[in-house]
Short mmCIF file of C-alpha atoms and ligand atoms in Angstrom, two decimals:
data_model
loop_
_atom_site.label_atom_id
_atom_site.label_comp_id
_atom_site.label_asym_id
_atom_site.label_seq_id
_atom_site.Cartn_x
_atom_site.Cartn_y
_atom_site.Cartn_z
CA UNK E 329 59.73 41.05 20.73
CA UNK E 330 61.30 40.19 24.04
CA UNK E 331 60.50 39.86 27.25
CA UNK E 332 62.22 41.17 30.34
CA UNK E 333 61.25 39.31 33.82
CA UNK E 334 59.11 42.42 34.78
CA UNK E 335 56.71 41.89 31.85
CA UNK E 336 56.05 38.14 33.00
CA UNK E 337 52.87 38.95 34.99
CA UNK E 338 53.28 37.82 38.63
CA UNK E 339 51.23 34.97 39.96
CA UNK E 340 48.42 35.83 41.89
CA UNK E 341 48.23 35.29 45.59
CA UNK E 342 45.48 35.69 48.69
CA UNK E 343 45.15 38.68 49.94
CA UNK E 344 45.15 37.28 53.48
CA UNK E 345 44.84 34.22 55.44
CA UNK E 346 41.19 34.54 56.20
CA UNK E 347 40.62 34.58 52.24
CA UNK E 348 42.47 31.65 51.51
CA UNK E 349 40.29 29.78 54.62
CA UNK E 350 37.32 31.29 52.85
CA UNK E 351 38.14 30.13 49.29
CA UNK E 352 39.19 26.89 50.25
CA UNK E 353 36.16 26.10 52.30
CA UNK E 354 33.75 28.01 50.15
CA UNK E 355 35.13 24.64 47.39
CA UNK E 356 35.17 22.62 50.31
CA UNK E 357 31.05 23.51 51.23
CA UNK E 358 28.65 22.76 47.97
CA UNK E 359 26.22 20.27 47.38
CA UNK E 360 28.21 17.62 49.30
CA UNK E 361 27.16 19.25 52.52
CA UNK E 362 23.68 20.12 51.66
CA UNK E 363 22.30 18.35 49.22
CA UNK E 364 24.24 14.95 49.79
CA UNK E 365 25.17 14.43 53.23
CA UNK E 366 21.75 14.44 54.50
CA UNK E 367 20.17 12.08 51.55
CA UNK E 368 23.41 9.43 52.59
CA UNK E 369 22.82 10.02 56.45
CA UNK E 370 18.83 9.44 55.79
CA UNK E 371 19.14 6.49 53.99
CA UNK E 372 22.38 4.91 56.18
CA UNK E 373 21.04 4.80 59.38
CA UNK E 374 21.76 8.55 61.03
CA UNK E 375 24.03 8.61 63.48
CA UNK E 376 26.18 5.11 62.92
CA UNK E 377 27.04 6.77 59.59
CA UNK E 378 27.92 10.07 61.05
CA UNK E 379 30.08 8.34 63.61
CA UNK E 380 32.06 6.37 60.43
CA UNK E 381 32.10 9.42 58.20
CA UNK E 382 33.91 11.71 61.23
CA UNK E 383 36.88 9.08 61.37
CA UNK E 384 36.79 8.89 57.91
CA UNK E 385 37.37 12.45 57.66
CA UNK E 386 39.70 12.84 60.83
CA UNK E 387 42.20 9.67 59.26
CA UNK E 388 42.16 10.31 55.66
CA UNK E 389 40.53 13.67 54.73
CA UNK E 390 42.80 15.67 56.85
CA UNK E 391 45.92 14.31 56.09
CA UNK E 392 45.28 14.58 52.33
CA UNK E 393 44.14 18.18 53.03
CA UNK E 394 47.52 19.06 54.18
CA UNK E 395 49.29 17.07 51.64
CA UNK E 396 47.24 19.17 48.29
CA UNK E 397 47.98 22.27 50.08
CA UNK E 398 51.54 21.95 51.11
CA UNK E 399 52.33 20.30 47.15
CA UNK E 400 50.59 23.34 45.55
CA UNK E 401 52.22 26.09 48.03
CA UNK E 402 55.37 24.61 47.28
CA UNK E 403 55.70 24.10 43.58
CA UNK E 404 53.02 27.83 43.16
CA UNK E 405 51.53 25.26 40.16
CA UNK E 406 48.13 23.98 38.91
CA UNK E 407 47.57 20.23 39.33
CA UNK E 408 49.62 19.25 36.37
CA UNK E 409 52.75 21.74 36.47
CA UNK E 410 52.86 20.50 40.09
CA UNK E 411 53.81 17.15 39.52
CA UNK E 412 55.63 18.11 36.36
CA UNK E 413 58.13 20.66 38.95
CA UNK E 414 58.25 17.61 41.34
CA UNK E 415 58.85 14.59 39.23
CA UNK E 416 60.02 16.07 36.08
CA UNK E 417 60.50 13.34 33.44
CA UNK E 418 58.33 10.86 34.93
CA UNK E 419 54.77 9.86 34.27
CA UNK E 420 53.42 11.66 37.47
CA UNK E 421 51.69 14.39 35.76
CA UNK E 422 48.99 11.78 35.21
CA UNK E 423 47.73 12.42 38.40
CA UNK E 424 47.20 15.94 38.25
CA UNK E 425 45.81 15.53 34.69
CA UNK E 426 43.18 13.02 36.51
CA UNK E 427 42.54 16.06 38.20
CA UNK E 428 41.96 18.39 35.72
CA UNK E 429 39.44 15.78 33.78
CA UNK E 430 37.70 15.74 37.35
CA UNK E 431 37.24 19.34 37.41
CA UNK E 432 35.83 19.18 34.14
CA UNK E 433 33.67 16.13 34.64
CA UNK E 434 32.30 17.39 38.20
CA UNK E 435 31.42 20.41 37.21
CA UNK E 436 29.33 19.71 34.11
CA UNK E 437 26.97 17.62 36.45
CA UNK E 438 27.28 19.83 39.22
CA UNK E 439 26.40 23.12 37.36
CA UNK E 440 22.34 20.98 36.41
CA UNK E 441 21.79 20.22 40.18
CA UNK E 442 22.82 24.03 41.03
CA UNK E 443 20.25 25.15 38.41
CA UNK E 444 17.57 22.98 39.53
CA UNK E 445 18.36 24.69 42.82
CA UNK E 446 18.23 28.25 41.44
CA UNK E 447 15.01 27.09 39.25
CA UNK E 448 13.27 26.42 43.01
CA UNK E 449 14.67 29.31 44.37
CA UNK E 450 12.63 31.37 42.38
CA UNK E 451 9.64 28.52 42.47
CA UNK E 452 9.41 28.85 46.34
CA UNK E 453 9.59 32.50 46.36
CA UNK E 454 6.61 32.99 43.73
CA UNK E 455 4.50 30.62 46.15
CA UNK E 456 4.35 28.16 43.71
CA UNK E 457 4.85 25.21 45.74
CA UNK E 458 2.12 25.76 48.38
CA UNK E 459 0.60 22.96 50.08
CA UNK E 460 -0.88 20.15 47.97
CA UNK E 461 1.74 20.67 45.90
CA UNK E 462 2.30 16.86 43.50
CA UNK E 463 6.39 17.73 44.84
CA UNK E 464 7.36 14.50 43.13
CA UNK E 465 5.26 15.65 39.76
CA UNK E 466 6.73 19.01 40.25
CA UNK E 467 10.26 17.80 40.30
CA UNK E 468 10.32 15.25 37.63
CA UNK E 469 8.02 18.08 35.41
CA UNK E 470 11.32 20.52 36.50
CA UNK E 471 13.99 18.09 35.52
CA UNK E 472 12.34 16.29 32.08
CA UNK E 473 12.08 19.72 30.99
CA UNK E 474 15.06 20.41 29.09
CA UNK E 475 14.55 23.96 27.59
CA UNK E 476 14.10 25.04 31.36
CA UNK E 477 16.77 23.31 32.82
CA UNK E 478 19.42 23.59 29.97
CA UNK E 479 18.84 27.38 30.72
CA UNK E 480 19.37 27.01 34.59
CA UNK E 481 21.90 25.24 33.84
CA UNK E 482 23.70 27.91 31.40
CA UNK E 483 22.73 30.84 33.72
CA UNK E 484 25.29 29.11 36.57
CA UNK E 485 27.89 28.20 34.32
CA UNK E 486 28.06 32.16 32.92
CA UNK E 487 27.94 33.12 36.71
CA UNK E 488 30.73 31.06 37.65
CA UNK E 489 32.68 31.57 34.65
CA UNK E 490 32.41 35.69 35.32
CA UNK E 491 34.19 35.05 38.61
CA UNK E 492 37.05 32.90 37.23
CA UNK E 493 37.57 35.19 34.76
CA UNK E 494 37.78 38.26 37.29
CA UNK E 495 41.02 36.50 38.75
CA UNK E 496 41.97 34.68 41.53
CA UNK E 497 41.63 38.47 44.12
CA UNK E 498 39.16 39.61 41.82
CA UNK E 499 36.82 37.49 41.12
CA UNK E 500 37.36 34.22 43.66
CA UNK E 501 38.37 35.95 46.84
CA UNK E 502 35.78 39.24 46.40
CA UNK E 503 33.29 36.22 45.97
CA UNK E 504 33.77 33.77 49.32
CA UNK E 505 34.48 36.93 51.37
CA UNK E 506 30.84 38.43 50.61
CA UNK E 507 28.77 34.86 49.99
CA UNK E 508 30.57 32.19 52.85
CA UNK E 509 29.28 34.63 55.91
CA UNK E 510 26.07 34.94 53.78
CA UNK E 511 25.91 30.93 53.92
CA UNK E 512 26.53 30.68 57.35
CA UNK E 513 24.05 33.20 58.56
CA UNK E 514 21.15 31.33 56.36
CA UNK E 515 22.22 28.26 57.44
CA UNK E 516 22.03 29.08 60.96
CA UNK E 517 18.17 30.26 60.57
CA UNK E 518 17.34 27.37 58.94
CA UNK E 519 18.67 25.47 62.47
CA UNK E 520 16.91 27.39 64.71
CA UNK E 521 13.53 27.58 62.16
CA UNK E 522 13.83 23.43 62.38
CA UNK E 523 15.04 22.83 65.94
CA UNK E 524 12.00 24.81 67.15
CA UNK E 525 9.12 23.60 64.90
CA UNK E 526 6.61 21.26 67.55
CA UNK E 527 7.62 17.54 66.83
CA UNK E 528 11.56 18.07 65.85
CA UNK E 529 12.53 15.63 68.45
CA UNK E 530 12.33 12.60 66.25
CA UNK E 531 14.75 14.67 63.79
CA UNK E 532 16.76 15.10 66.35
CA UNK E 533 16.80 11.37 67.89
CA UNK E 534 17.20 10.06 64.37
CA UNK E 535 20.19 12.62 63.94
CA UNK E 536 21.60 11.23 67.01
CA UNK E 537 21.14 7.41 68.09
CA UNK E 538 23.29 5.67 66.10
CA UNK E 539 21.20 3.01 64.46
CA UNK E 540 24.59 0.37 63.38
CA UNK E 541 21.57 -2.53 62.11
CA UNK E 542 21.91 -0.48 58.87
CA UNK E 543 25.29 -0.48 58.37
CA UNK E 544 26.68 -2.16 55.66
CA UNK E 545 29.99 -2.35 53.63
CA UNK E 546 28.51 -0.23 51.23
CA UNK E 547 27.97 2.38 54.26
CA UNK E 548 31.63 2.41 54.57
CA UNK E 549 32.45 2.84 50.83
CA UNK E 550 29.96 6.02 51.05
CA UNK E 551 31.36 7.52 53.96
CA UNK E 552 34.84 7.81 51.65
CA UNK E 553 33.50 8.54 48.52
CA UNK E 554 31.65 11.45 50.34
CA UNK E 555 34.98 12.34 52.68
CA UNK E 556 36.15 13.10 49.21
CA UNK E 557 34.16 14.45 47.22
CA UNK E 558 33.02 16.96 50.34
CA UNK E 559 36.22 18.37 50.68
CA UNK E 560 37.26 19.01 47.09
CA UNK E 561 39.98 16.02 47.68
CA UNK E 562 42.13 13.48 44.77
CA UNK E 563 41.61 16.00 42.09
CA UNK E 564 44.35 19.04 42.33
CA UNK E 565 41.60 21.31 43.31
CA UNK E 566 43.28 22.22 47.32
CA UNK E 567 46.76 21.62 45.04
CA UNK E 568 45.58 24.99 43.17
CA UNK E 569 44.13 26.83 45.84
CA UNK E 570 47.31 26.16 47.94
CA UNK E 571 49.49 27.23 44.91
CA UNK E 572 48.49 31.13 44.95
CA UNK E 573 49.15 31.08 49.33
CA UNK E 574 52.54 32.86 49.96
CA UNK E 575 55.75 30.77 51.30
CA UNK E 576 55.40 32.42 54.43
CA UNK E 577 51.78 31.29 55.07
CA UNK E 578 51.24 27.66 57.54
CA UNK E 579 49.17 24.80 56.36
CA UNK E 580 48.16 22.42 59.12
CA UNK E 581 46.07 25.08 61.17
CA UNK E 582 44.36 26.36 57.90
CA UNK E 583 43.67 22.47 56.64
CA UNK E 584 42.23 21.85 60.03
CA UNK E 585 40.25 25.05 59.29
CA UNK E 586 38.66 24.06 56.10
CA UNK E 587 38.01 20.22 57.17
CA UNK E 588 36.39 22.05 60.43
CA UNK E 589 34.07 24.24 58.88
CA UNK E 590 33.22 21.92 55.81
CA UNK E 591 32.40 19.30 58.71
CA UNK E 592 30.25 21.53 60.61
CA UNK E 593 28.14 22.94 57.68
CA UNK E 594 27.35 19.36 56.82
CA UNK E 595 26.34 18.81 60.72
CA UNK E 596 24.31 21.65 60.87
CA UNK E 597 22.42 20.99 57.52
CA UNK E 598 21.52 17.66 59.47
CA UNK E 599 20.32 19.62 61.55
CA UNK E 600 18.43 22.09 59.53
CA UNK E 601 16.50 18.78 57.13
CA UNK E 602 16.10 15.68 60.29
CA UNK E 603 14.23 17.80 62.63
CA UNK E 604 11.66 19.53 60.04
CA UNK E 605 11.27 16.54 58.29
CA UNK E 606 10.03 14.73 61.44
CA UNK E 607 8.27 17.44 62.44
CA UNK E 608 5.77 17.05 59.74
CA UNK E 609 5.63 13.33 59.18
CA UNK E 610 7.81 13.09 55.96
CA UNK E 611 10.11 10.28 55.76
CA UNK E 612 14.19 11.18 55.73
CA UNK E 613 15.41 7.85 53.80
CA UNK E 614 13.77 9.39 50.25
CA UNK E 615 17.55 9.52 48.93
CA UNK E 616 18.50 12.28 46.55
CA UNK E 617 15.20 13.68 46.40
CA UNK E 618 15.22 14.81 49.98
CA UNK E 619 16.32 18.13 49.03
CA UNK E 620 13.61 18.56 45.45
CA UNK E 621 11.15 16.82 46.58
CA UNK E 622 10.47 16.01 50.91
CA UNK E 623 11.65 19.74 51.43
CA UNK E 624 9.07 21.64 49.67
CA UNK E 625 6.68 19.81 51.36
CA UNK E 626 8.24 20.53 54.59
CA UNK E 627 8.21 23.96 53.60
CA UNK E 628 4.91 24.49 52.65
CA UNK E 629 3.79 22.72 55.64
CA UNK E 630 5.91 25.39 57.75
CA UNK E 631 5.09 28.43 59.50
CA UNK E 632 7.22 30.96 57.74
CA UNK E 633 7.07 28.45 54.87
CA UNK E 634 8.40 30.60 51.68
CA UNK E 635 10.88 32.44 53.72
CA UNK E 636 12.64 29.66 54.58
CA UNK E 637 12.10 27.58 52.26
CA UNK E 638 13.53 30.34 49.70
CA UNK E 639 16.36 30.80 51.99
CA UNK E 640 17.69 27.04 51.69
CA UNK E 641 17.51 27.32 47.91
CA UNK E 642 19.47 29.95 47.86
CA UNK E 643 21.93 28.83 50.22
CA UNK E 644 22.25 25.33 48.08
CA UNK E 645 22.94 28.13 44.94
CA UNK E 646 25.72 29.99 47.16
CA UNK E 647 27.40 26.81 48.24
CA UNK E 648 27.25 25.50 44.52
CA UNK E 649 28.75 28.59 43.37
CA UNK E 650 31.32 28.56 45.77
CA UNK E 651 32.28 25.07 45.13
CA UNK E 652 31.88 25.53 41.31
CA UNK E 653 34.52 28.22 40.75
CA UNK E 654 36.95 26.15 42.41
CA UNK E 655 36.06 23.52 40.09
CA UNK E 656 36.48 25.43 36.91
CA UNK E 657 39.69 27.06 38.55
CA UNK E 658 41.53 23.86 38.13
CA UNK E 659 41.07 23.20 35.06
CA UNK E 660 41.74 27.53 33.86
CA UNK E 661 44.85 27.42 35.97
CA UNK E 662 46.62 24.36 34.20
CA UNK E 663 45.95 25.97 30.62
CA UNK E 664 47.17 29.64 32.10
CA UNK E 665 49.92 28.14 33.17
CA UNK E 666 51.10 25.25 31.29
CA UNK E 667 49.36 26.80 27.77
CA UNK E 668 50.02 30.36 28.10
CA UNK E 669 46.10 31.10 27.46
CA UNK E 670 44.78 34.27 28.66
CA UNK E 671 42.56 33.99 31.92
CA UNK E 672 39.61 35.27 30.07
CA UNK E 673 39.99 33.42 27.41
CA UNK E 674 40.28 30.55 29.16
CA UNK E 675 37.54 30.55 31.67
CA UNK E 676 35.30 31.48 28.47
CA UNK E 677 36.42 28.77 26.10
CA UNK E 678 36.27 25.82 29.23
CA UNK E 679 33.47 27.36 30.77
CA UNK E 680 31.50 27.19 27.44
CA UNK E 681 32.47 23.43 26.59
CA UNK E 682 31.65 22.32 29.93
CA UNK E 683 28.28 23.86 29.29
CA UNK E 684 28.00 21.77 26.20
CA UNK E 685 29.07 18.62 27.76
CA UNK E 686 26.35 19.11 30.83
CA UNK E 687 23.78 19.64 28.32
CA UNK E 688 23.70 16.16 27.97
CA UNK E 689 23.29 15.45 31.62
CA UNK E 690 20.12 17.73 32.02
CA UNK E 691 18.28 16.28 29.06
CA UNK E 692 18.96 12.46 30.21
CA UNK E 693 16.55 12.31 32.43
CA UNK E 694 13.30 13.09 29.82
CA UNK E 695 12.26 11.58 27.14
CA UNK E 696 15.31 11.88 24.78
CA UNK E 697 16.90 9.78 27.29
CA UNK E 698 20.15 10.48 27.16
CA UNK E 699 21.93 7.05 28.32
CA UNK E 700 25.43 5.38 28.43
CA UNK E 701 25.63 2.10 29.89
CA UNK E 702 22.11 1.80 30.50
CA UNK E 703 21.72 4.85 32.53
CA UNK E 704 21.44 8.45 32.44
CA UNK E 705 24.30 10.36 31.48
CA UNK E 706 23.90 12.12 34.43
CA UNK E 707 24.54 9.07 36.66
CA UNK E 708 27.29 8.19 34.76
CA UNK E 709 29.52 11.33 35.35
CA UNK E 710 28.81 11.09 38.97
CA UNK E 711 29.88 7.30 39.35
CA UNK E 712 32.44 7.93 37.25
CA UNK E 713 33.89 10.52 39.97
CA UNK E 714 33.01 8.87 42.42
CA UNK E 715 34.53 5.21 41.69
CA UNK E 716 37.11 6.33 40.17
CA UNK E 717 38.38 9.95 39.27
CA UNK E 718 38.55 10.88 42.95
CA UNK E 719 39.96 7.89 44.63
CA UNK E 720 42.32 7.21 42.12
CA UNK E 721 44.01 10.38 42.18
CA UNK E 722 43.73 10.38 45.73
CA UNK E 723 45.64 7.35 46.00
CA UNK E 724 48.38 8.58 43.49
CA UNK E 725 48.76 11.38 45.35
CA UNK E 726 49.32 9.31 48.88
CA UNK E 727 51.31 7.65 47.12
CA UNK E 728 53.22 9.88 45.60
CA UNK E 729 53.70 12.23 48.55
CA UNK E 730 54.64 9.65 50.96
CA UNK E 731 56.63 7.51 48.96
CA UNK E 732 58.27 9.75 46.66
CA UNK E 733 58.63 12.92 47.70
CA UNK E 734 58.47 11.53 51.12
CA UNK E 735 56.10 12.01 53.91
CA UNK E 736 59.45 13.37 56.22
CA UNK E 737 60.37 16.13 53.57
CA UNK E 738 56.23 17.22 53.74
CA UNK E 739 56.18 17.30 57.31
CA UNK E 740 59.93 19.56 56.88
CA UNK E 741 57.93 21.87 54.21
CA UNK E 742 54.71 22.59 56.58
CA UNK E 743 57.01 22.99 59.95
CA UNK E 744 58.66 25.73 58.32
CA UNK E 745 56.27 28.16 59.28
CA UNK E 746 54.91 28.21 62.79
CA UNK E 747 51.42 26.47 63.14
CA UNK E 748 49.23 25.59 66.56
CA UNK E 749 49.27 22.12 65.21
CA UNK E 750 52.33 20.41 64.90
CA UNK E 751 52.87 17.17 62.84
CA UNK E 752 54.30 14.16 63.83
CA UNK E 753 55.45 10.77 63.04
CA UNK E 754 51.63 10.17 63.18
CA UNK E 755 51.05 11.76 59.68
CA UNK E 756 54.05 9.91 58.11
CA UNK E 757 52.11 6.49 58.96
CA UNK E 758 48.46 8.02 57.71
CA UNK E 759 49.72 9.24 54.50
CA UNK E 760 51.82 6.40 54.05
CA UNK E 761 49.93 3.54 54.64
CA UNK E 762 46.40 4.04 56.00
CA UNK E 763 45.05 6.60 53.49
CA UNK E 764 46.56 4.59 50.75
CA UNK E 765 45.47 1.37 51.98
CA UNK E 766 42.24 2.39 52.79
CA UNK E 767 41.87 4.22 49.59
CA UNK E 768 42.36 1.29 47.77
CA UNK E 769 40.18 -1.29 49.44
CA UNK E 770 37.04 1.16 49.06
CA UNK E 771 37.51 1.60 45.34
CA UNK E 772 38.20 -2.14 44.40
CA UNK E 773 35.22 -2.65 46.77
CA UNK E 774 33.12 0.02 44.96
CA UNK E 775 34.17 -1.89 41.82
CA UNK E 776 32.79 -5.62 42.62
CA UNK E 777 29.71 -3.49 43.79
CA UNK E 778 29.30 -2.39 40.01
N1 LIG K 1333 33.34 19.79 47.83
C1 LIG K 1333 32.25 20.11 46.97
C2 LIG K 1333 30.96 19.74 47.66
O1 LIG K 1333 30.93 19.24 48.74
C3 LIG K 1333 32.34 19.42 45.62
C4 LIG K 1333 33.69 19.52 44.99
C5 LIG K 1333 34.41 18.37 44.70
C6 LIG K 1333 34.24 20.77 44.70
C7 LIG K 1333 35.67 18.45 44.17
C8 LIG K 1333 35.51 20.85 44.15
C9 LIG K 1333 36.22 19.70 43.90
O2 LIG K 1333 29.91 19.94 47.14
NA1 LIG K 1334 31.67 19.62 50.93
#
């Protein structure tokens, strides 16, 4: 039978500019913020890695912010079909497909840390991490368990899957409009809960005097990987967002948006962990178990213990979630788009098989071992994102942009509409040489370090 235009269904769009800030960011905010930032600050010295990370993010993150969204708003096209409409013919695409085995990738790890946070949501809230607690018995017990966390681990992927499927209005904006104000106003308690506990002035010091004896090179390389990874950057995921905004809507005031609050929410968890871990005599540099293991204890030791400490599970769930769709939207939009598949469909079928391809990542850290080079499976997805996914399509993207299409003709596309922020020749010698540059020292770095 054929078609006529009008039975082409129309590509969605945001309903408004706040939902677009909201969706972006609500990527943007996830684990990164809350669950990493704090470990990599704790165990890099406080505030001299803070003060490296901001530039970081001020040089490179928010240039490449504005270059995803401008590409996607301009070609209305998942990572792939982007680069395809730009630079049809050549081997360009590779970068967005780089993207779309990020997406994939990210979020099969991503979705067994969010349901080892929703497994101690409910753990706090039934009281059963009071004080004297084993936290480091009950963590390991949580996360060797693989009929427990498998199922955590399902449970998020169906959640996030159900919003994907709902549509971009439907499902992702409905979502970050009702759970992003949620996360802010639990993240704010937690602040004031932390700031005022007897004691948090050693947080707060440690937060705050930069320390730059433990610096290293490898404090550097961190403070990209994480610029990266905590804004949702050098994978097509801000490309895809920034495909369903309308031609009439500005980029450089809405990037400046999302790098602002993603920045701040990492800040303020800083500031929400330093000062109650102080407070009662735990010690911040415990690395990735800061948030599974020092916490409870600092939670059971609290006044107000299972309140809050329920309300920080929760609010790592809601930021995973957030951050989660956006992940699985990158990968649904290239096979709605380029494929033809149905949205449901899609999200169902990809949603399932990254399920199956976590399930290998949950159970590789008990006693089937699960290991790939010598280390968990579970590690290896994360290095692998971090070494390599990311920055590499990062750097093909800088590239790309400010050689190809040219970092002029980007600045042309985002001055069309009218924005507080205005960009000048400034951006065309970021994109052009210092993000790439940079970009590429870290990673070949990061490599020797392996
Ligand atoms: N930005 C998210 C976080 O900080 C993770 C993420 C990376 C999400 C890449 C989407 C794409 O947790
Ligand atoms: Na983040």
């Amino acid at each position: 039978e054929s078609k006529t235009l009008s039975d082409v269904p129309q590509r969605e769009q945001w309903g408004s500019r706040v939902a677009f800030i909201l969706a972006a960011a609500g990527s943007a905010v996830g684990l990164g913020n809350i669950w990493r930032f704090p470990y990599v600050v704790g165990t890099n010295g406080g505030a001299a890695f803070v003060i490296i990370y901001l530039v970081v993010i001020f040089l490179i993150g928010y240039p490449m912010m504005i270059t995803e969204m401008s590409l996607g708003q301009k070609t209305h096209k998942n990572a792939i079909g982007a680069f395809k409409d730009l630079a049809p013919g050549t081997p360009w695409w590779i970068t967005g497909a780089l993207g779309v085995l990020a997406g994939f990738v990210i979020l099969s790890f991503y979705s067994v840390v969010a349901g080892w946070a929703l497994a101690y949501f409910f753990k706090t809230l039934g009281g059963s991490l009071g004080v004297g607690t084993d936290f480091v018995g009950t963590f390991v017990g949580h996360i060797t368990n693989p009929g427990v966390t498998v199922m955590w681990h399902g449970i998020f992927m169906i959640i996030t899957l159900g919003v994907i499927a709902a549509g971009v209005v439907k499902g992702i904006e409905r979502t970050v409009k009702f759970l992003m104000p949620a996360l802010f106003i639990l993240l704010l308690a937690l602040v004031v809960r932390s700031m005022t506990l007897p004691g948090a002035g050693a947080g707060i010091a440690f937060y705050l005097t930069p320390n730059f004896k433990e610096l290293t090179p490898q404090s550097i390389l961190g403070a990209v990987g994480q610029a990266f990874f905590t804004l949702s950057l050098g994978m097509g995921c801000m490309i895809t967002y920034g495909s369903y905004l309308g031609d009439k809507e500005e980029i450089s005031d809405n990037a400046a948006w999302v790098v602002g609050l993603d920045t701040a929410v990492a800040l303020l968890a800083g500031f929400a962990i330093f000062p109650a871990v102080f407070a009662l005599g735990f010690d911040p540099g415990s690395g990735a178990g800061l948030a599974f293991i020092t916490l409870p204890g600092v939670f059971a030791a609290m006044p107000g213990g299972t309140i809050f400490g329920a309300a920080f599970f929760l609010l790592l769930a809601v930021a995973a979630l957030t951050s989660a769709i956006s992940l699985l939207e990158v990968v649904v939009a290239w096979v709605v788009d380029e494929k033809g598949w149905n949205r449901k469909k899609a999200s169902i079928i990809i949603g399932v098989l990254i399920f199956i391809v976590g399930i290998p990542a949950t159970i590789s850290m008990n006693e089937v071992n699960f290991q790939m080079f010598g280390m968990p499976f579970f590690d290896v997805l994360d290095i692998f994102q971090e070494s390599i996914l990311l920055p590499l399509g990062g750097l093909l993207t800088a590239i790309y942009a400010g050689h190809i299409y040219t970092a002029k003709r980007l600045r042309e596309d985002v001055a069309r509409n009218k924005s507080k922020i205005q960009l000048g020749e400034w951006f065309d010698g970021l994109i052009k040489y210092l993000v790439p540059l940079g970009i590429a020292v870290v990673m070949v770095m990061g490599w020797v370090d392996i």
